[in-house]
mmCIF file with all atom_site columns, C-alpha atoms in Angstrom:
data_model
loop_
_atom_site.group_PDB
_atom_site.id
_atom_site.type_symbol
_atom_site.label_atom_id
_atom_site.label_alt_id
_atom_site.label_comp_id
_atom_site.label_asym_id
_atom_site.label_entity_id
_atom_site.label_seq_id
_atom_site.pdbx_PDB_ins_code
_atom_site.Cartn_x
_atom_site.Cartn_y
_atom_site.Cartn_z
_atom_site.occupancy
_atom_site.B_iso_or_equiv
_atom_site.pdbx_formal_charge
_atom_site.auth_seq_id
_atom_site.auth_comp_id
_atom_site.auth_asym_id
_atom_site.auth_atom_id
_atom_site.pdbx_PDB_model_num
ATOM 1   C CA . MET A 1 1   ? 0.000   0.000   0.000  1.00 50.00 ? 1   MET A CA 1
ATOM 2   C CA . ALA A 1 2   ? 1.393   3.372   -0.987 1.00 83.00 ? 2   ALA A CA 1
ATOM 3   C CA . GLN A 1 3   ? -0.613  5.373   1.580  1.00 82.00 ? 3   GLN A CA 1
ATOM 4   C CA . GLU A 1 4   ? -1.999  4.859   5.060  1.00 82.00 ? 4   GLU A CA 1
ATOM 5   C CA . ILE A 1 5   ? -3.332  6.905   7.969  1.00 85.00 ? 5   ILE A CA 1
ATOM 6   C CA . GLU A 1 6   ? -1.180  6.669   11.096 1.00 84.00 ? 6   GLU A CA 1
ATOM 7   C CA . ILE A 1 7   ? -2.911  7.139   14.463 1.00 89.00 ? 7   ILE A CA 1
ATOM 8   C CA . GLU A 1 8   ? -0.414  7.155   17.295 1.00 93.00 ? 8   GLU A CA 1
ATOM 9   C CA . PHE A 1 9   ? 0.070   8.462   20.802 1.00 96.00 ? 9   PHE A CA 1
ATOM 10  C CA . LYS A 1 10  ? 3.512   9.159   22.282 1.00 97.00 ? 10  LYS A CA 1
ATOM 11  C CA . ASN A 1 11  ? 5.012   9.804   25.672 1.00 98.00 ? 11  ASN A CA 1
ATOM 12  C CA . LEU A 1 12  ? 8.672   10.474  26.438 1.00 97.00 ? 12  LEU A CA 1
ATOM 13  C CA . LEU A 1 13  ? 10.053  8.365   29.249 1.00 98.00 ? 13  LEU A CA 1
ATOM 14  C CA . THR A 1 14  ? 12.995  8.461   31.604 1.00 98.00 ? 14  THR A CA 1
ATOM 15  C CA . GLU A 1 15  ? 15.252  5.409   31.543 1.00 97.00 ? 15  GLU A CA 1
ATOM 16  C CA . ASP A 1 16  ? 13.613  4.156   34.787 1.00 98.00 ? 16  ASP A CA 1
ATOM 17  C CA . GLU A 1 17  ? 10.119  4.617   33.320 1.00 98.00 ? 17  GLU A CA 1
ATOM 18  C CA . TYR A 1 18  ? 11.218  2.753   30.194 1.00 98.00 ? 18  TYR A CA 1
ATOM 19  C CA . GLU A 1 19  ? 12.207  -0.166  32.455 1.00 97.00 ? 19  GLU A CA 1
ATOM 20  C CA . LYS A 1 20  ? 8.807   -0.060  34.224 1.00 97.00 ? 20  LYS A CA 1
ATOM 21  C CA . VAL A 1 21  ? 6.909   -0.334  30.926 1.00 98.00 ? 21  VAL A CA 1
ATOM 22  C CA . TYR A 1 22  ? 9.357   -2.986  29.707 1.00 97.00 ? 22  TYR A CA 1
ATOM 23  C CA . HIS A 1 23  ? 8.401   -5.165  32.688 1.00 97.00 ? 23  HIS A CA 1
ATOM 24  C CA . PHE A 1 24  ? 4.668   -4.249  32.673 1.00 97.00 ? 24  PHE A CA 1
ATOM 25  C CA . LEU A 1 25  ? 4.126   -5.773  29.203 1.00 97.00 ? 25  LEU A CA 1
ATOM 26  C CA . PRO A 1 26  ? 5.851   -8.869  27.711 1.00 96.00 ? 26  PRO A CA 1
ATOM 27  C CA . PHE A 1 27  ? 8.593   -6.930  25.900 1.00 97.00 ? 27  PHE A CA 1
ATOM 28  C CA . LYS A 1 28  ? 11.233  -9.366  27.150 1.00 94.00 ? 28  LYS A CA 1
ATOM 29  C CA . SER A 1 29  ? 9.807   -12.069 24.880 1.00 94.00 ? 29  SER A CA 1
ATOM 30  C CA . VAL A 1 30  ? 10.034  -10.043 21.644 1.00 95.00 ? 30  VAL A CA 1
ATOM 31  C CA . GLU A 1 31  ? 13.034  -9.414  19.445 1.00 95.00 ? 31  GLU A CA 1
ATOM 32  C CA . LEU A 1 32  ? 14.839  -6.073  19.536 1.00 95.00 ? 32  LEU A CA 1
ATOM 33  C CA . MET A 1 33  ? 14.723  -4.360  16.144 1.00 95.00 ? 33  MET A CA 1
ATOM 34  C CA . GLU A 1 34  ? 17.050  -1.619  15.030 1.00 96.00 ? 34  GLU A CA 1
ATOM 35  C CA . GLN A 1 35  ? 16.056  0.945   12.441 1.00 95.00 ? 35  GLN A CA 1
ATOM 36  C CA . THR A 1 36  ? 17.659  4.110   11.139 1.00 96.00 ? 36  THR A CA 1
ATOM 37  C CA . ASN A 1 37  ? 15.771  7.123   9.821  1.00 96.00 ? 37  ASN A CA 1
ATOM 38  C CA . TYR A 1 38  ? 17.522  9.418   7.336  1.00 97.00 ? 38  TYR A CA 1
ATOM 39  C CA . TYR A 1 39  ? 15.823  12.841  7.235  1.00 96.00 ? 39  TYR A CA 1
ATOM 40  C CA . PHE A 1 40  ? 15.453  15.306  4.347  1.00 97.00 ? 40  PHE A CA 1
ATOM 41  C CA . GLU A 1 41  ? 14.317  18.934  4.109  1.00 95.00 ? 41  GLU A CA 1
ATOM 42  C CA . THR A 1 42  ? 14.688  22.069  1.989  1.00 95.00 ? 42  THR A CA 1
ATOM 43  C CA . GLU A 1 43  ? 16.908  25.030  2.910  1.00 93.00 ? 43  GLU A CA 1
ATOM 44  C CA . GLU A 1 44  ? 13.736  27.044  3.597  1.00 93.00 ? 44  GLU A CA 1
ATOM 45  C CA . LEU A 1 45  ? 12.228  24.251  5.767  1.00 91.00 ? 45  LEU A CA 1
ATOM 46  C CA . ASN A 1 46  ? 9.241   23.985  3.393  1.00 95.00 ? 46  ASN A CA 1
ATOM 47  C CA . LEU A 1 47  ? 8.266   20.539  4.674  1.00 95.00 ? 47  LEU A CA 1
ATOM 48  C CA . LYS A 1 48  ? 8.349   21.612  8.317  1.00 91.00 ? 48  LYS A CA 1
ATOM 49  C CA . GLN A 1 49  ? 6.323   24.746  7.521  1.00 93.00 ? 49  GLN A CA 1
ATOM 50  C CA . GLN A 1 50  ? 3.566   22.526  6.109  1.00 93.00 ? 50  GLN A CA 1
ATOM 51  C CA . GLY A 1 51  ? 3.687   20.136  9.069  1.00 92.00 ? 51  GLY A CA 1
ATOM 52  C CA . ALA A 1 52  ? 5.247   17.456  6.862  1.00 94.00 ? 52  ALA A CA 1
ATOM 53  C CA . ALA A 1 53  ? 8.363   15.313  7.198  1.00 94.00 ? 53  ALA A CA 1
ATOM 54  C CA . LEU A 1 54  ? 10.377  13.199  4.761  1.00 97.00 ? 54  LEU A CA 1
ATOM 55  C CA . ARG A 1 55  ? 12.557  10.245  5.689  1.00 96.00 ? 55  ARG A CA 1
ATOM 56  C CA . ILE A 1 56  ? 14.096  7.061   4.446  1.00 97.00 ? 56  ILE A CA 1
ATOM 57  C CA . ARG A 1 57  ? 13.837  4.225   6.967  1.00 96.00 ? 57  ARG A CA 1
ATOM 58  C CA . GLN A 1 58  ? 16.268  1.317   6.868  1.00 95.00 ? 58  GLN A CA 1
ATOM 59  C CA . LYS A 1 59  ? 14.811  -1.655  8.724  1.00 92.00 ? 59  LYS A CA 1
ATOM 60  C CA . ASN A 1 60  ? 15.444  -5.392  8.312  1.00 90.00 ? 60  ASN A CA 1
ATOM 61  C CA . GLY A 1 61  ? 17.383  -4.825  5.094  1.00 91.00 ? 61  GLY A CA 1
ATOM 62  C CA . GLN A 1 62  ? 14.507  -2.858  3.549  1.00 95.00 ? 62  GLN A CA 1
ATOM 63  C CA . TRP A 1 63  ? 14.659  0.815   2.558  1.00 97.00 ? 63  TRP A CA 1
ATOM 64  C CA . THR A 1 64  ? 11.418  2.845   2.520  1.00 97.00 ? 64  THR A CA 1
ATOM 65  C CA . LEU A 1 65  ? 10.941  6.487   1.544  1.00 97.00 ? 65  LEU A CA 1
ATOM 66  C CA . THR A 1 66  ? 8.058   8.006   3.553  1.00 96.00 ? 66  THR A CA 1
ATOM 67  C CA . LEU A 1 67  ? 6.417   11.415  3.423  1.00 96.00 ? 67  LEU A CA 1
ATOM 68  C CA . LYS A 1 68  ? 4.274   12.224  6.470  1.00 93.00 ? 68  LYS A CA 1
ATOM 69  C CA . GLN A 1 69  ? 1.624   14.931  6.173  1.00 93.00 ? 69  GLN A CA 1
ATOM 70  C CA . PRO A 1 70  ? -1.079  16.200  8.546  1.00 89.00 ? 70  PRO A CA 1
ATOM 71  C CA . HIS A 1 71  ? -4.458  14.482  8.205  1.00 86.00 ? 71  HIS A CA 1
ATOM 72  C CA . ALA A 1 72  ? -7.743  14.902  10.103 1.00 83.00 ? 72  ALA A CA 1
ATOM 73  C CA . GLU A 1 73  ? -7.405  11.441  11.696 1.00 80.00 ? 73  GLU A CA 1
ATOM 74  C CA . GLY A 1 74  ? -3.653  11.544  12.375 1.00 79.00 ? 74  GLY A CA 1
ATOM 75  C CA . LEU A 1 75  ? -0.885  11.524  9.751  1.00 86.00 ? 75  LEU A CA 1
ATOM 76  C CA . LEU A 1 76  ? -1.096  10.586  6.095  1.00 91.00 ? 76  LEU A CA 1
ATOM 77  C CA . GLU A 1 77  ? 1.939   8.462   5.234  1.00 93.00 ? 77  GLU A CA 1
ATOM 78  C CA . THR A 1 78  ? 2.943   8.006   1.589  1.00 95.00 ? 78  THR A CA 1
ATOM 79  C CA . HIS A 1 79  ? 5.530   5.297   0.870  1.00 96.00 ? 79  HIS A CA 1
ATOM 80  C CA . ASP A 1 80  ? 7.858   4.172   -1.897 1.00 96.00 ? 80  ASP A CA 1
ATOM 81  C CA . SER A 1 81  ? 10.302  1.275   -1.692 1.00 96.00 ? 81  SER A CA 1
ATOM 82  C CA . LEU A 1 82  ? 13.937  2.009   -2.488 1.00 97.00 ? 82  LEU A CA 1
ATOM 83  C CA . THR A 1 83  ? 16.892  -0.173  -3.286 1.00 96.00 ? 83  THR A CA 1
ATOM 84  C CA . GLU A 1 84  ? 19.958  0.273   -1.090 1.00 96.00 ? 84  GLU A CA 1
ATOM 85  C CA . GLU A 1 85  ? 21.635  1.958   -4.070 1.00 96.00 ? 85  GLU A CA 1
ATOM 86  C CA . GLU A 1 86  ? 18.750  4.463   -4.445 1.00 96.00 ? 86  GLU A CA 1
ATOM 87  C CA . ALA A 1 87  ? 18.791  5.183   -0.702 1.00 97.00 ? 87  ALA A CA 1
ATOM 88  C CA . ASN A 1 88  ? 22.532  5.870   -0.832 1.00 96.00 ? 88  ASN A CA 1
ATOM 89  C CA . LEU A 1 89  ? 21.993  8.261   -3.752 1.00 96.00 ? 89  LEU A CA 1
ATOM 90  C CA . TRP A 1 90  ? 19.371  10.159  -1.734 1.00 97.00 ? 90  TRP A CA 1
ATOM 91  C CA . ILE A 1 91  ? 21.779  10.402  1.228  1.00 97.00 ? 91  ILE A CA 1
ATOM 92  C CA . GLN A 1 92  ? 24.344  11.880  -1.208 1.00 97.00 ? 92  GLN A CA 1
ATOM 93  C CA . ASP A 1 93  ? 21.713  14.497  -2.254 1.00 96.00 ? 93  ASP A CA 1
ATOM 94  C CA . LYS A 1 94  ? 21.113  12.762  -5.603 1.00 96.00 ? 94  LYS A CA 1
ATOM 95  C CA . MET A 1 95  ? 17.341  12.300  -5.327 1.00 95.00 ? 95  MET A CA 1
ATOM 96  C CA . THR A 1 96  ? 15.633  9.900   -7.701 1.00 92.00 ? 96  THR A CA 1
ATOM 97  C CA . ASP A 1 97  ? 12.007  10.310  -8.750 1.00 94.00 ? 97  ASP A CA 1
ATOM 98  C CA . LYS A 1 98  ? 9.658   7.909   -6.923 1.00 95.00 ? 98  LYS A CA 1
ATOM 99  C CA . PRO A 1 99  ? 6.017   7.684   -8.065 1.00 94.00 ? 99  PRO A CA 1
ATOM 100 C CA . HIS A 1 100 ? 3.992   8.070   -4.863 1.00 96.00 ? 100 HIS A CA 1
ATOM 101 C CA . VAL A 1 101 ? 6.185   10.392  -2.776 1.00 96.00 ? 101 VAL A CA 1
ATOM 102 C CA . SER A 1 102 ? 7.147   12.583  -5.749 1.00 95.00 ? 102 SER A CA 1
ATOM 103 C CA . LYS A 1 103 ? 3.451   13.111  -6.559 1.00 94.00 ? 103 LYS A CA 1
ATOM 104 C CA . GLN A 1 104 ? 2.733   14.217  -2.972 1.00 94.00 ? 104 GLN A CA 1
ATOM 105 C CA . LEU A 1 105 ? 5.799   16.502  -2.911 1.00 96.00 ? 105 LEU A CA 1
ATOM 106 C CA . ASN A 1 106 ? 4.640   18.110  -6.169 1.00 94.00 ? 106 ASN A CA 1
ATOM 107 C CA . GLY A 1 107 ? 1.277   18.747  -4.503 1.00 93.00 ? 107 GLY A CA 1
ATOM 108 C CA . LEU A 1 108 ? 3.133   20.551  -1.710 1.00 95.00 ? 108 LEU A CA 1
ATOM 109 C CA . GLY A 1 109 ? 5.092   22.582  -4.281 1.00 95.00 ? 109 GLY A CA 1
ATOM 110 C CA . ILE A 1 110 ? 8.431   20.999  -3.329 1.00 96.00 ? 110 ILE A CA 1
ATOM 111 C CA . PRO A 1 111 ? 10.707  19.910  -6.197 1.00 95.00 ? 111 PRO A CA 1
ATOM 112 C CA . LEU A 1 112 ? 13.088  17.001  -5.531 1.00 94.00 ? 112 LEU A CA 1
ATOM 113 C CA . GLU A 1 113 ? 16.104  19.170  -6.393 1.00 94.00 ? 113 GLU A CA 1
ATOM 114 C CA . ASN A 1 114 ? 15.298  21.460  -3.431 1.00 96.00 ? 114 ASN A CA 1
ATOM 115 C CA . LEU A 1 115 ? 15.740  18.632  -0.932 1.00 97.00 ? 115 LEU A CA 1
ATOM 116 C CA . TYR A 1 116 ? 18.918  17.804  0.933  1.00 95.00 ? 116 TYR A CA 1
ATOM 117 C CA . TYR A 1 117 ? 20.003  15.222  3.511  1.00 96.00 ? 117 TYR A CA 1
ATOM 118 C CA . LEU A 1 118 ? 19.879  16.427  7.140  1.00 93.00 ? 118 LEU A CA 1
ATOM 119 C CA . GLY A 1 119 ? 21.200  13.497  9.165  1.00 93.00 ? 119 GLY A CA 1
ATOM 120 C CA . SER A 1 120 ? 20.100  10.261  10.814 1.00 95.00 ? 120 SER A CA 1
ATOM 121 C CA . LEU A 1 121 ? 18.461  8.929   13.958 1.00 95.00 ? 121 LEU A CA 1
ATOM 122 C CA . THR A 1 122 ? 18.821  5.299   15.057 1.00 96.00 ? 122 THR A CA 1
ATOM 123 C CA . THR A 1 123 ? 16.151  3.584   17.153 1.00 96.00 ? 123 THR A CA 1
ATOM 124 C CA . ARG A 1 124 ? 16.275  0.332   19.076 1.00 97.00 ? 124 ARG A CA 1
ATOM 125 C CA . ARG A 1 125 ? 12.647  -0.809  19.135 1.00 97.00 ? 125 ARG A CA 1
ATOM 126 C CA . LYS A 1 126 ? 10.485  -3.451  20.778 1.00 97.00 ? 126 LYS A CA 1
ATOM 127 C CA . GLU A 1 127 ? 6.816   -3.957  19.844 1.00 97.00 ? 127 GLU A CA 1
ATOM 128 C CA . VAL A 1 128 ? 3.975   -5.942  21.412 1.00 98.00 ? 128 VAL A CA 1
ATOM 129 C CA . GLU A 1 129 ? 0.294   -6.252  20.560 1.00 97.00 ? 129 GLU A CA 1
ATOM 130 C CA . TYR A 1 130 ? -1.921  -5.201  23.479 1.00 96.00 ? 130 TYR A CA 1
ATOM 131 C CA . LYS A 1 131 ? -5.684  -4.596  23.584 1.00 96.00 ? 131 LYS A CA 1
ATOM 132 C CA . GLU A 1 132 ? -6.138  -4.011  19.828 1.00 95.00 ? 132 GLU A CA 1
ATOM 133 C CA . ALA A 1 133 ? -3.115  -1.701  19.636 1.00 97.00 ? 133 ALA A CA 1
ATOM 134 C CA . THR A 1 134 ? 0.594   -1.961  18.929 1.00 97.00 ? 134 THR A CA 1
ATOM 135 C CA . VAL A 1 135 ? 2.647   -0.793  21.902 1.00 98.00 ? 135 VAL A CA 1
ATOM 136 C CA . VAL A 1 136 ? 6.185   0.291   21.078 1.00 97.00 ? 136 VAL A CA 1
ATOM 137 C CA . LEU A 1 137 ? 9.176   1.018   23.313 1.00 98.00 ? 137 LEU A CA 1
ATOM 138 C CA . ASP A 1 138 ? 11.860  3.067   21.566 1.00 97.00 ? 138 ASP A CA 1
ATOM 139 C CA . HIS A 1 139 ? 15.388  3.960   22.613 1.00 97.00 ? 139 HIS A CA 1
ATOM 140 C CA . SER A 1 140 ? 16.662  6.530   20.093 1.00 96.00 ? 140 SER A CA 1
ATOM 141 C CA . LEU A 1 141 ? 20.150  7.950   19.487 1.00 95.00 ? 141 LEU A CA 1
ATOM 142 C CA . TYR A 1 142 ? 20.897  11.078  17.467 1.00 92.00 ? 142 TYR A CA 1
ATOM 143 C CA . TYR A 1 143 ? 23.757  13.555  17.654 1.00 90.00 ? 143 TYR A CA 1
ATOM 144 C CA . ASP A 1 144 ? 24.909  13.442  21.320 1.00 89.00 ? 144 ASP A CA 1
ATOM 145 C CA . LYS A 1 145 ? 21.394  12.704  22.600 1.00 92.00 ? 145 LYS A CA 1
ATOM 146 C CA . GLU A 1 146 ? 19.482  9.587   23.561 1.00 94.00 ? 146 GLU A CA 1
ATOM 147 C CA . ASP A 1 147 ? 15.853  9.374   24.578 1.00 96.00 ? 147 ASP A CA 1
ATOM 148 C CA . TYR A 1 148 ? 13.216  6.831   25.543 1.00 98.00 ? 148 TYR A CA 1
ATOM 149 C CA . GLU A 1 149 ? 9.660   6.804   24.269 1.00 98.00 ? 149 GLU A CA 1
ATOM 150 C CA . LEU A 1 150 ? 6.403   4.904   24.627 1.00 98.00 ? 150 LEU A CA 1
ATOM 151 C CA . GLU A 1 151 ? 4.310   4.866   21.465 1.00 97.00 ? 151 GLU A CA 1
ATOM 152 C CA . VAL A 1 152 ? 0.857   3.372   20.916 1.00 98.00 ? 152 VAL A CA 1
ATOM 153 C CA . GLU A 1 153 ? -0.419  2.823   17.380 1.00 96.00 ? 153 GLU A CA 1
ATOM 154 C CA . ALA A 1 154 ? -4.105  1.993   16.955 1.00 95.00 ? 154 ALA A CA 1
ATOM 155 C CA . ARG A 1 155 ? -6.864  1.871   14.364 1.00 93.00 ? 155 ARG A CA 1
ATOM 156 C CA . SER A 1 156 ? -8.863  4.533   16.218 1.00 93.00 ? 156 SER A CA 1
ATOM 157 C CA . LYS A 1 157 ? -8.048  7.547   18.369 1.00 93.00 ? 157 LYS A CA 1
ATOM 158 C CA . GLU A 1 158 ? -10.295 6.180   21.137 1.00 96.00 ? 158 GLU A CA 1
ATOM 159 C CA . THR A 1 159 ? -8.431  2.849   21.369 1.00 97.00 ? 159 THR A CA 1
ATOM 160 C CA . GLY A 1 160 ? -4.984  4.471   21.218 1.00 96.00 ? 160 GLY A CA 1
ATOM 161 C CA . LYS A 1 161 ? -5.825  7.032   23.891 1.00 96.00 ? 161 LYS A CA 1
ATOM 162 C CA . LYS A 1 162 ? -7.324  4.402   26.192 1.00 98.00 ? 162 LYS A CA 1
ATOM 163 C CA . VAL A 1 163 ? -4.331  2.047   25.883 1.00 98.00 ? 163 VAL A CA 1
ATOM 164 C CA . ILE A 1 164 ? -1.630  4.692   26.458 1.00 98.00 ? 164 ILE A CA 1
ATOM 165 C CA . GLU A 1 165 ? -3.517  6.139   29.444 1.00 98.00 ? 165 GLU A CA 1
ATOM 166 C CA . GLU A 1 166 ? -3.870  2.653   30.950 1.00 98.00 ? 166 GLU A CA 1
ATOM 167 C CA . ILE A 1 167 ? -0.129  1.927   30.609 1.00 98.00 ? 167 ILE A CA 1
ATOM 168 C CA . LEU A 1 168 ? 0.918   5.333   31.986 1.00 98.00 ? 168 LEU A CA 1
ATOM 169 C CA . HIS A 1 169 ? -1.461  4.948   34.938 1.00 98.00 ? 169 HIS A CA 1
ATOM 170 C CA . ALA A 1 170 ? -0.371  1.348   35.699 1.00 98.00 ? 170 ALA A CA 1
ATOM 171 C CA . CYS A 1 171 ? 3.316   2.343   35.633 1.00 98.00 ? 171 CYS A CA 1
ATOM 172 C CA . ASN A 1 172 ? 2.773   5.646   37.487 1.00 98.00 ? 172 ASN A CA 1
ATOM 173 C CA . ILE A 1 173 ? 4.225   7.719   34.644 1.00 98.00 ? 173 ILE A CA 1
ATOM 174 C CA . PRO A 1 174 ? 3.117   11.336  34.047 1.00 98.00 ? 174 PRO A CA 1
ATOM 175 C CA . LYS A 1 175 ? 1.621   12.229  30.681 1.00 97.00 ? 175 LYS A CA 1
ATOM 176 C CA . ARG A 1 176 ? 4.047   14.452  28.751 1.00 96.00 ? 176 ARG A CA 1
ATOM 177 C CA . GLU A 1 177 ? 3.534   16.479  25.608 1.00 93.00 ? 177 GLU A CA 1
ATOM 178 C CA . THR A 1 178 ? 5.854   14.628  23.236 1.00 94.00 ? 178 THR A CA 1
ATOM 179 C CA . ASP A 1 179 ? 7.156   15.872  19.921 1.00 91.00 ? 179 ASP A CA 1
ATOM 180 C CA . ASN A 1 180 ? 7.671   13.338  17.153 1.00 89.00 ? 180 ASN A CA 1
ATOM 181 C CA . LYS A 1 181 ? 11.163  12.029  16.421 1.00 92.00 ? 181 LYS A CA 1
ATOM 182 C CA . ILE A 1 182 ? 11.851  14.372  13.526 1.00 87.00 ? 182 ILE A CA 1
ATOM 183 C CA . LYS A 1 183 ? 10.958  17.429  15.641 1.00 88.00 ? 183 LYS A CA 1
ATOM 184 C CA . ARG A 1 184 ? 13.251  16.213  18.436 1.00 92.00 ? 184 ARG A CA 1
ATOM 185 C CA . PHE A 1 185 ? 15.935  15.550  15.796 1.00 90.00 ? 185 PHE A CA 1
ATOM 186 C CA . TYR A 1 186 ? 15.525  19.109  14.358 1.00 86.00 ? 186 TYR A CA 1
ATOM 187 C CA . ASP A 1 187 ? 15.698  20.677  17.825 1.00 88.00 ? 187 ASP A CA 1
ATOM 188 C CA . ARG A 1 188 ? 18.891  18.790  18.676 1.00 88.00 ? 188 ARG A CA 1
ATOM 189 C CA . ARG A 1 189 ? 20.398  19.638  15.290 1.00 85.00 ? 189 ARG A CA 1
ATOM 190 C CA . ARG A 1 190 ? 19.669  23.324  15.858 1.00 83.00 ? 190 ARG A CA 1
ATOM 191 C CA . LEU A 1 191 ? 21.312  23.189  19.306 1.00 82.00 ? 191 LEU A CA 1
ATOM 192 C CA . GLN A 1 192 ? 24.360  21.457  17.801 1.00 78.00 ? 192 GLN A CA 1
ATOM 193 C CA . SER A 1 193 ? 24.799  24.173  15.187 1.00 76.00 ? 193 SER A CA 1
ATOM 194 C CA . GLU A 1 194 ? 24.509  27.102  17.636 1.00 73.00 ? 194 GLU A CA 1
#
């Protein structure tokens, strides 16, 4: 599928809180996955200004180009598969036309040649299914920063909200306004360049 709606709820965690959630749900029994996101933007931050984000994700030997855009129900994600060679070209600022993402970028008025590679963020992830939702524990590393995050992905806002609130309550973790990974990546990048 080239497009999907993503409904997710996030909460940043301390390392101790991460451990509490890890033991609250059966994360010990699932495999640790590692993925790296490679982020792209224009000099004028045109994607960010429109609430959008563009990344290539490398996970399990697969490379996927994804454009995320605001949507009434959450985020509209548009995907194209890449070969490793195509992904490496993108990272070298040699963007290749991809049917689904290029169409969406054109709709935003962003030509491929205006994009450039920003940097990467690596996440160590564990996922479990719980009460009709996917519960994710992430440990992310970017620049000189590392953070921990609880994420709940669900088919409806009601289910996602209920599940994350239940986990936070059970583990005695405060609800925190949590920016998405690309926003945290941008903020850290800005601090690094000051």
